[in-house]
Amino acid sequence: MISQNLDLLVWLTIFGAAAVTYSLRIGGLLLAGKLPKTGRFKRFMDALPGTILLSLIVPAALAAGPIGWLATLCTGLCSLKTGNVFLSMIVGIVIVAGGRLYGF
Amino acid sequence: MVLSRSQRQDLRTGFTANLVVSASVAAYGSVLGLMAAQKGLTWYQLLVMNLSVFAGSAQFVMVDMWLPPLPVAEIILAVLVINMRYLLIGASLSPLFRDTSLKHKFLFMHLVADENWAMTMARYYKGPTTTWFLLGGGLCVQAAWCFGTLLGHRLGAVITNPERYGLDFSFVAVFTALVFSFWKGRQDVLPWLVAAAVAAVSESLMPGKWYIVCGGVAGALVAALMPPKGASND
């Protein structure tokens, strides 16, 4: 009974997220003529992806300790210099793994 | 539905134009698959999520928040906020969909991701482009996304001590690498500082994952309230 309920929550979460995402995709297209293309609303929407991702990172990066701070810094710099998301990701993970191997 | 020759041609061109970017989508997806396996998602739950949600950053956030008891409302709200940009992406595609039926719009919009959208818009500025090109790209990205995530999921089931390999840090690394693709220049400094500060403070004050929404909205509000670029004297 409990596991059935858990399973229901899983599907509710997935399909809820899917419904929200699809509504935004189709909504943008259908409402295209009505959305402001300049001004505050546009600036709010433009800024959102960056500020959201940043809010995700900051508390977790702060909690990761000195080796995590170094890894975050290197990942950020690598991404900024090379624009290669995958490479930058690997740099961060390798630094943390290496740091742990040597007991930091 | 029978496709005309030019529709098939555009579908194919769209697919091949997205092959290179899809390789990085698959690589990045393998990290999501790994994380999903650690969080206890089954491969078919992940597959259904890929096919139905189909949004990279949002799925990373979902998997990160995936702890029992599932915070259903927080997850859906976070997905809503992260995917707000699809309103603008959808709006920007309206010239491409000008002469299409409502059914066509409903069918084709599902497979719009950042990658094939960017590819399509770049091509649209150069010459005539159809929604079939967009769809071809979407199919390519979707295929790579499923392949990468499921492969990562298989690997994740094998690796039992992820901390040793720094994999618990992978989500910070993923988002740190991604966040700079949204950096547009000096006008972002203040909104980003505010977002970071509000996120850090609200994380210590509030339960759950609300700090993501708090920080994100606070930073974007600063961007909205600042004078537009070029209006200041500096």
PDB file of C-alpha atoms in Angstrom, chain B:
ATOM      1  CA  MET B   1       0.365  11.152 -42.358  1.00  0.00           C
ATOM      2  CA  VAL B   2       2.286  11.083 -45.639  1.00  0.00           C
ATOM      3  CA  LEU B   3       5.203  13.477 -45.826  1.00  0.00           C
ATOM      4  CA  SER B   4       6.071  15.333 -48.987  1.00  0.00           C
ATOM      5  CA  ARG B   5       9.572  15.127 -50.383  1.00  0.00           C
ATOM      6  CA  SER B   6      10.587  18.554 -49.150  1.00  0.00           C
ATOM      7  CA  GLN B   7       9.220  17.823 -45.676  1.00  0.00           C
ATOM      8  CA  ARG B   8      11.261  14.640 -45.464  1.00  0.00           C
ATOM      9  CA  GLN B   9      14.293  16.528 -46.727  1.00  0.00           C
ATOM     10  CA  ASP B  10      13.892  19.249 -44.054  1.00  0.00           C
ATOM     11  CA  LEU B  11      13.362  16.642 -41.345  1.00  0.00           C
ATOM     12  CA  ARG B  12      16.604  14.948 -42.344  1.00  0.00           C
ATOM     13  CA  THR B  13      18.569  18.205 -42.633  1.00  0.00           C
ATOM     14  CA  GLY B  14      17.349  19.248 -39.190  1.00  0.00           C
ATOM     15  CA  PHE B  15      18.376  15.912 -37.734  1.00  0.00           C
ATOM     16  CA  THR B  16      21.917  16.001 -39.164  1.00  0.00           C
ATOM     17  CA  ALA B  17      22.417  19.696 -38.317  1.00  0.00           C
ATOM     18  CA  ASN B  18      21.913  18.789 -34.643  1.00  0.00           C
ATOM     19  CA  LEU B  19      24.187  15.725 -34.554  1.00  0.00           C
ATOM     20  CA  VAL B  20      27.230  17.499 -33.131  1.00  0.00           C
ATOM     21  CA  VAL B  21      25.363  19.372 -30.428  1.00  0.00           C
ATOM     22  CA  SER B  22      23.537  16.138 -29.609  1.00  0.00           C
ATOM     23  CA  ALA B  23      26.822  14.420 -28.808  1.00  0.00           C
ATOM     24  CA  SER B  24      27.318  16.885 -25.969  1.00  0.00           C
ATOM     25  CA  VAL B  25      23.655  16.452 -24.982  1.00  0.00           C
ATOM     26  CA  ALA B  26      24.280  12.697 -24.622  1.00  0.00           C
ATOM     27  CA  ALA B  27      27.453  13.261 -22.591  1.00  0.00           C
ATOM     28  CA  TYR B  28      25.657  15.667 -20.305  1.00  0.00           C
ATOM     29  CA  GLY B  29      22.694  13.283 -20.119  1.00  0.00           C
ATOM     30  CA  SER B  30      24.927  10.483 -18.882  1.00  0.00           C
ATOM     31  CA  VAL B  31      25.643  12.585 -15.781  1.00  0.00           C
ATOM     32  CA  LEU B  32      21.903  12.978 -15.188  1.00  0.00           C
ATOM     33  CA  GLY B  33      21.430   9.208 -15.576  1.00  0.00           C
ATOM     34  CA  LEU B  34      24.167   8.583 -13.024  1.00  0.00           C
ATOM     35  CA  MET B  35      22.600  10.961 -10.528  1.00  0.00           C
ATOM     36  CA  ALA B  36      19.126   9.505 -11.138  1.00  0.00           C
ATOM     37  CA  ALA B  37      20.387   5.988 -10.393  1.00  0.00           C
ATOM     38  CA  GLN B  38      21.919   7.196  -7.119  1.00  0.00           C
ATOM     39  CA  LYS B  39      18.568   8.759  -6.179  1.00  0.00           C
ATOM     40  CA  GLY B  40      16.721   5.506  -6.837  1.00  0.00           C
ATOM     41  CA  LEU B  41      14.839   6.396 -10.014  1.00  0.00           C
ATOM     42  CA  THR B  42      14.249   3.331 -12.164  1.00  0.00           C
ATOM     43  CA  TRP B  43      15.314   3.370 -15.818  1.00  0.00           C
ATOM     44  CA  TYR B  44      11.729   3.461 -17.050  1.00  0.00           C
ATOM     45  CA  GLN B  45      10.815   6.356 -14.744  1.00  0.00           C
ATOM     46  CA  LEU B  46      13.797   8.207 -16.183  1.00  0.00           C
ATOM     47  CA  LEU B  47      12.777   7.299 -19.733  1.00  0.00           C
ATOM     48  CA  VAL B  48       9.211   8.528 -19.221  1.00  0.00           C
ATOM     49  CA  MET B  49      10.615  11.720 -17.706  1.00  0.00           C
ATOM     50  CA  ASN B  50      12.872  12.197 -20.753  1.00  0.00           C
ATOM     51  CA  LEU B  51      10.050  11.688 -23.208  1.00  0.00           C
ATOM     52  CA  SER B  52       7.450  13.763 -21.378  1.00  0.00           C
ATOM     53  CA  VAL B  53       9.400  16.609 -19.709  1.00  0.00           C
ATOM     54  CA  PHE B  54      12.321  16.781 -22.172  1.00  0.00           C
ATOM     55  CA  ALA B  55      14.139  19.733 -20.609  1.00  0.00           C
ATOM     56  CA  GLY B  56      17.743  19.298 -19.465  1.00  0.00           C
ATOM     57  CA  SER B  57      18.208  21.845 -16.675  1.00  0.00           C
ATOM     58  CA  ALA B  58      14.730  21.178 -15.277  1.00  0.00           C
ATOM     59  CA  GLN B  59      15.355  17.431 -15.150  1.00  0.00           C
ATOM     60  CA  PHE B  60      18.627  17.992 -13.292  1.00  0.00           C
ATOM     61  CA  VAL B  61      16.746  20.035 -10.719  1.00  0.00           C
ATOM     62  CA  MET B  62      14.026  17.381 -10.449  1.00  0.00           C
ATOM     63  CA  VAL B  63      16.555  14.626  -9.838  1.00  0.00           C
ATOM     64  CA  ASP B  64      18.437  16.763  -7.337  1.00  0.00           C
ATOM     65  CA  MET B  65      15.211  17.362  -5.372  1.00  0.00           C
ATOM     66  CA  TRP B  66      14.290  13.668  -5.635  1.00  0.00           C
ATOM     67  CA  LEU B  67      14.322  12.628  -1.962  1.00  0.00           C
ATOM     68  CA  PRO B  68      11.553  10.737  -0.181  1.00  0.00           C
ATOM     69  CA  PRO B  69       8.972  11.896   0.666  1.00  0.00           C
ATOM     70  CA  LEU B  70       8.845  13.462  -2.784  1.00  0.00           C
ATOM     71  CA  PRO B  71       8.248  17.234  -2.518  1.00  0.00           C
ATOM     72  CA  VAL B  72       5.791  17.161  -5.437  1.00  0.00           C
ATOM     73  CA  ALA B  73       4.676  20.799  -5.242  1.00  0.00           C
ATOM     74  CA  GLU B  74       8.189  22.201  -4.809  1.00  0.00           C
ATOM     75  CA  ILE B  75       9.509  20.140  -7.726  1.00  0.00           C
ATOM     76  CA  ILE B  76       6.711  21.187 -10.088  1.00  0.00           C
ATOM     77  CA  LEU B  77       7.042  24.831  -9.062  1.00  0.00           C
ATOM     78  CA  ALA B  78      10.831  24.736  -9.576  1.00  0.00           C
ATOM     79  CA  VAL B  79      10.299  23.209 -13.035  1.00  0.00           C
ATOM     80  CA  LEU B  80       7.783  25.949 -13.835  1.00  0.00           C
ATOM     81  CA  VAL B  81      10.223  28.693 -12.893  1.00  0.00           C
ATOM     82  CA  ILE B  82      13.240  27.148 -14.645  1.00  0.00           C
ATOM     83  CA  ASN B  83      11.273  26.542 -17.822  1.00  0.00           C
ATOM     84  CA  MET B  84       9.736  30.032 -17.923  1.00  0.00           C
ATOM     85  CA  ARG B  85      12.166  30.732 -20.752  1.00  0.00           C
ATOM     86  CA  TYR B  86      10.136  28.384 -22.966  1.00  0.00           C
ATOM     87  CA  LEU B  87       7.436  31.059 -23.052  1.00  0.00           C
ATOM     88  CA  LEU B  88       9.934  33.297 -24.828  1.00  0.00           C
ATOM     89  CA  ILE B  89      11.359  30.478 -26.925  1.00  0.00           C
ATOM     90  CA  GLY B  90       7.836  29.558 -28.028  1.00  0.00           C
ATOM     91  CA  ALA B  91       7.025  33.182 -28.778  1.00  0.00           C
ATOM     92  CA  SER B  92      10.184  33.581 -30.856  1.00  0.00           C
ATOM     93  CA  LEU B  93       9.116  30.656 -33.062  1.00  0.00           C
ATOM     94  CA  SER B  94       5.813  32.222 -34.057  1.00  0.00           C
ATOM     95  CA  PRO B  95       6.996  33.474 -37.501  1.00  0.00           C
ATOM     96  CA  LEU B  96       8.075  29.918 -38.341  1.00  0.00           C
ATOM     97  CA  PHE B  97       4.640  28.533 -37.430  1.00  0.00           C
ATOM     98  CA  ARG B  98       2.696  31.341 -39.123  1.00  0.00           C
ATOM     99  CA  ASP B  99       0.809  29.279 -41.714  1.00  0.00           C
ATOM    100  CA  THR B 100       0.413  26.060 -39.730  1.00  0.00           C
ATOM    101  CA  SER B 101      -2.712  24.522 -38.217  1.00  0.00           C
ATOM    102  CA  LEU B 102      -3.371  24.389 -34.487  1.00  0.00           C
ATOM    103  CA  LYS B 103      -2.839  20.618 -34.538  1.00  0.00           C
ATOM    104  CA  HIS B 104       0.539  21.099 -36.211  1.00  0.00           C
ATOM    105  CA  LYS B 105       1.537  23.605 -33.525  1.00  0.00           C
ATOM    106  CA  PHE B 106       0.472  21.284 -30.690  1.00  0.00           C
ATOM    107  CA  LEU B 107       2.365  18.338 -32.180  1.00  0.00           C
ATOM    108  CA  PHE B 108       5.574  20.128 -33.093  1.00  0.00           C
ATOM    109  CA  MET B 109       6.117  22.283 -30.003  1.00  0.00           C
ATOM    110  CA  HIS B 110       6.749  19.378 -27.657  1.00  0.00           C
ATOM    111  CA  LEU B 111      10.162  18.608 -29.142  1.00  0.00           C
ATOM    112  CA  VAL B 112      11.534  22.129 -28.825  1.00  0.00           C
ATOM    113  CA  ALA B 113      14.724  22.124 -26.739  1.00  0.00           C
ATOM    114  CA  ASP B 114      17.343  24.862 -26.325  1.00  0.00           C
ATOM    115  CA  GLU B 115      19.666  23.175 -28.823  1.00  0.00           C
ATOM    116  CA  ASN B 116      17.382  22.605 -31.827  1.00  0.00           C
ATOM    117  CA  TRP B 117      15.678  25.932 -31.178  1.00  0.00           C
ATOM    118  CA  ALA B 118      19.033  27.759 -31.375  1.00  0.00           C
ATOM    119  CA  MET B 119      19.957  25.779 -34.513  1.00  0.00           C
ATOM    120  CA  THR B 120      16.626  26.605 -36.159  1.00  0.00           C
ATOM    121  CA  MET B 121      16.720  30.310 -35.304  1.00  0.00           C
ATOM    122  CA  ALA B 122      20.298  30.628 -36.596  1.00  0.00           C
ATOM    123  CA  ARG B 123      19.171  29.060 -39.875  1.00  0.00           C
ATOM    124  CA  TYR B 124      15.989  31.092 -40.016  1.00  0.00           C
ATOM    125  CA  TYR B 125      18.003  34.349 -40.002  1.00  0.00           C
ATOM    126  CA  LYS B 126      19.925  33.133 -43.054  1.00  0.00           C
ATOM    127  CA  GLY B 127      17.144  31.753 -45.216  1.00  0.00           C
ATOM    128  CA  PRO B 128      13.785  30.004 -45.414  1.00  0.00           C
ATOM    129  CA  THR B 129      13.390  27.382 -42.693  1.00  0.00           C
ATOM    130  CA  THR B 130      10.426  25.144 -41.907  1.00  0.00           C
ATOM    131  CA  THR B 131       9.030  23.583 -38.766  1.00  0.00           C
ATOM    132  CA  TRP B 132      10.150  20.207 -40.162  1.00  0.00           C
ATOM    133  CA  PHE B 133      13.770  21.299 -39.722  1.00  0.00           C
ATOM    134  CA  LEU B 134      12.925  22.149 -36.092  1.00  0.00           C
ATOM    135  CA  LEU B 135      11.277  18.754 -35.578  1.00  0.00           C
ATOM    136  CA  GLY B 136      14.179  16.866 -37.160  1.00  0.00           C
ATOM    137  CA  GLY B 137      16.521  18.577 -34.712  1.00  0.00           C
ATOM    138  CA  GLY B 138      14.167  17.793 -31.831  1.00  0.00           C
ATOM    139  CA  LEU B 139      14.153  14.101 -32.720  1.00  0.00           C
ATOM    140  CA  CYS B 140      17.959  14.072 -32.835  1.00  0.00           C
ATOM    141  CA  VAL B 141      18.277  15.806 -29.455  1.00  0.00           C
ATOM    142  CA  GLN B 142      15.601  13.581 -27.883  1.00  0.00           C
ATOM    143  CA  ALA B 143      17.319  10.409 -29.146  1.00  0.00           C
ATOM    144  CA  ALA B 144      20.703  11.553 -27.804  1.00  0.00           C
ATOM    145  CA  TRP B 145      19.133  12.569 -24.496  1.00  0.00           C
ATOM    146  CA  CYS B 146      17.523   9.151 -23.989  1.00  0.00           C
ATOM    147  CA  PHE B 147      20.670   7.315 -25.059  1.00  0.00           C
ATOM    148  CA  GLY B 148      22.955   9.335 -22.778  1.00  0.00           C
ATOM    149  CA  THR B 149      20.726   9.273 -19.691  1.00  0.00           C
ATOM    150  CA  LEU B 150      20.005   5.546 -19.891  1.00  0.00           C
ATOM    151  CA  LEU B 151      23.674   4.751 -20.410  1.00  0.00           C
ATOM    152  CA  GLY B 152      24.527   6.861 -17.365  1.00  0.00           C
ATOM    153  CA  HIS B 153      21.799   5.096 -15.419  1.00  0.00           C
ATOM    154  CA  ARG B 154      23.374   1.710 -16.178  1.00  0.00           C
ATOM    155  CA  LEU B 155      26.764   2.970 -14.992  1.00  0.00           C
ATOM    156  CA  GLY B 156      25.170   4.492 -11.898  1.00  0.00           C
ATOM    157  CA  ALA B 157      23.825   1.129 -10.832  1.00  0.00           C
ATOM    158  CA  VAL B 158      27.373  -0.259 -10.942  1.00  0.00           C
ATOM    159  CA  ILE B 159      29.099   2.523  -8.983  1.00  0.00           C
ATOM    160  CA  THR B 160      28.308   1.996  -5.307  1.00  0.00           C
ATOM    161  CA  ASN B 161      30.475   4.638  -3.618  1.00  0.00           C
ATOM    162  CA  PRO B 162      29.964   7.792  -5.672  1.00  0.00           C
ATOM    163  CA  GLU B 163      31.635  10.099  -3.105  1.00  0.00           C
ATOM    164  CA  ARG B 164      34.982   8.517  -3.804  1.00  0.00           C
ATOM    165  CA  TYR B 165      34.850   9.657  -7.430  1.00  0.00           C
ATOM    166  CA  GLY B 166      33.540  13.113  -6.622  1.00  0.00           C
ATOM    167  CA  LEU B 167      30.184  12.244  -8.168  1.00  0.00           C
ATOM    168  CA  ASP B 168      28.186  13.817  -5.351  1.00  0.00           C
ATOM    169  CA  PHE B 169      29.792  17.058  -6.480  1.00  0.00           C
ATOM    170  CA  SER B 170      28.725  16.476 -10.085  1.00  0.00           C
ATOM    171  CA  PHE B 171      25.561  18.507  -9.790  1.00  0.00           C
ATOM    172  CA  VAL B 172      27.397  21.632  -8.591  1.00  0.00           C
ATOM    173  CA  ALA B 173      29.870  21.098 -11.443  1.00  0.00           C
ATOM    174  CA  VAL B 174      27.100  20.676 -14.039  1.00  0.00           C
ATOM    175  CA  PHE B 175      25.283  23.839 -13.066  1.00  0.00           C
ATOM    176  CA  THR B 176      28.453  25.873 -12.636  1.00  0.00           C
ATOM    177  CA  ALA B 177      29.492  24.874 -16.149  1.00  0.00           C
ATOM    178  CA  LEU B 178      26.023  25.691 -17.496  1.00  0.00           C
ATOM    179  CA  VAL B 179      25.413  28.981 -15.723  1.00  0.00           C
ATOM    180  CA  PHE B 180      27.952  30.913 -17.795  1.00  0.00           C
ATOM    181  CA  SER B 181      26.121  30.150 -21.011  1.00  0.00           C
ATOM    182  CA  PHE B 182      23.473  32.516 -19.599  1.00  0.00           C
ATOM    183  CA  TRP B 183      25.982  35.282 -18.798  1.00  0.00           C
ATOM    184  CA  LYS B 184      25.287  38.286 -21.012  1.00  0.00           C
ATOM    185  CA  GLY B 185      27.674  40.900 -19.609  1.00  0.00           C
ATOM    186  CA  ARG B 186      27.990  43.556 -16.944  1.00  0.00           C
ATOM    187  CA  GLN B 187      24.259  44.085 -16.577  1.00  0.00           C
ATOM    188  CA  ASP B 188      24.138  40.628 -14.969  1.00  0.00           C
ATOM    189  CA  VAL B 189      26.509  41.464 -12.098  1.00  0.00           C
ATOM    190  CA  LEU B 190      23.956  42.908  -9.670  1.00  0.00           C
ATOM    191  CA  PRO B 191      21.109  40.429 -10.411  1.00  0.00           C
ATOM    192  CA  TRP B 192      23.509  37.511 -10.001  1.00  0.00           C
ATOM    193  CA  LEU B 193      24.945  38.836  -6.729  1.00  0.00           C
ATOM    194  CA  VAL B 194      21.433  39.324  -5.352  1.00  0.00           C
ATOM    195  CA  ALA B 195      20.367  35.847  -6.509  1.00  0.00           C
ATOM    196  CA  ALA B 196      23.403  34.245  -4.850  1.00  0.00           C
ATOM    197  CA  ALA B 197      22.913  36.156  -1.589  1.00  0.00           C
ATOM    198  CA  VAL B 198      19.162  35.524  -1.361  1.00  0.00           C
ATOM    199  CA  ALA B 199      19.675  31.828  -2.162  1.00  0.00           C
ATOM    200  CA  ALA B 200      22.343  31.427   0.522  1.00  0.00           C
ATOM    201  CA  VAL B 201      20.268  33.243   3.170  1.00  0.00           C
ATOM    202  CA  SER B 202      16.934  31.589   2.380  1.00  0.00           C
ATOM    203  CA  GLU B 203      18.558  28.137   2.288  1.00  0.00           C
ATOM    204  CA  SER B 204      19.492  28.537   5.942  1.00  0.00           C
ATOM    205  CA  LEU B 205      16.115  30.013   6.921  1.00  0.00           C
ATOM    206  CA  MET B 206      13.602  27.915   4.957  1.00  0.00           C
ATOM    207  CA  PRO B 207      12.937  24.189   4.739  1.00  0.00           C
ATOM    208  CA  GLY B 208      13.060  22.260   1.482  1.00  0.00           C
ATOM    209  CA  LYS B 209      14.185  23.701  -1.806  1.00  0.00           C
ATOM    210  CA  TRP B 210      12.359  27.015  -1.856  1.00  0.00           C
ATOM    211  CA  TYR B 211      15.686  28.862  -1.882  1.00  0.00           C
ATOM    212  CA  ILE B 212      15.980  28.058  -5.607  1.00  0.00           C
ATOM    213  CA  VAL B 213      12.803  29.917  -6.450  1.00  0.00           C
ATOM    214  CA  CYS B 214      13.509  32.722  -3.917  1.00  0.00           C
ATOM    215  CA  GLY B 215      17.012  33.408  -5.232  1.00  0.00           C
ATOM    216  CA  GLY B 216      16.006  33.086  -8.881  1.00  0.00           C
ATOM    217  CA  VAL B 217      13.019  35.390  -8.668  1.00  0.00           C
ATOM    218  CA  ALA B 218      14.860  37.966  -6.507  1.00  0.00           C
ATOM    219  CA  GLY B 219      17.747  38.161  -8.983  1.00  0.00           C
ATOM    220  CA  ALA B 220      15.451  38.415 -12.002  1.00  0.00           C
ATOM    221  CA  LEU B 221      13.399  41.136 -10.256  1.00  0.00           C
ATOM    222  CA  VAL B 222      16.579  43.181  -9.821  1.00  0.00           C
ATOM    223  CA  ALA B 223      17.239  42.766 -13.554  1.00  0.00           C
ATOM    224  CA  ALA B 224      13.690  43.920 -14.321  1.00  0.00           C
ATOM    225  CA  LEU B 225      13.906  46.966 -12.045  1.00  0.00           C
ATOM    226  CA  MET B 226      17.330  48.113 -13.202  1.00  0.00           C
ATOM    227  CA  PRO B 227      17.501  50.765 -15.922  1.00  0.00           C
ATOM    228  CA  PRO B 228      17.716  49.057 -19.328  1.00  0.00           C
ATOM    229  CA  LYS B 229      21.131  48.634 -20.904  1.00  0.00           C
ATOM    230  CA  GLY B 230      22.331  51.860 -22.518  1.00  0.00           C
ATOM    231  CA  ALA B 231      20.080  54.073 -20.419  1.00  0.00           C
ATOM    232  CA  SER B 232      22.738  54.739 -17.744  1.00  0.00           C
ATOM    233  CA  ASN B 233      25.739  56.992 -18.225  1.00  0.00           C
ATOM    234  CA  ASP B 234      28.589  54.595 -17.471  1.00  0.00           C
TER     235      ASP B 234
END
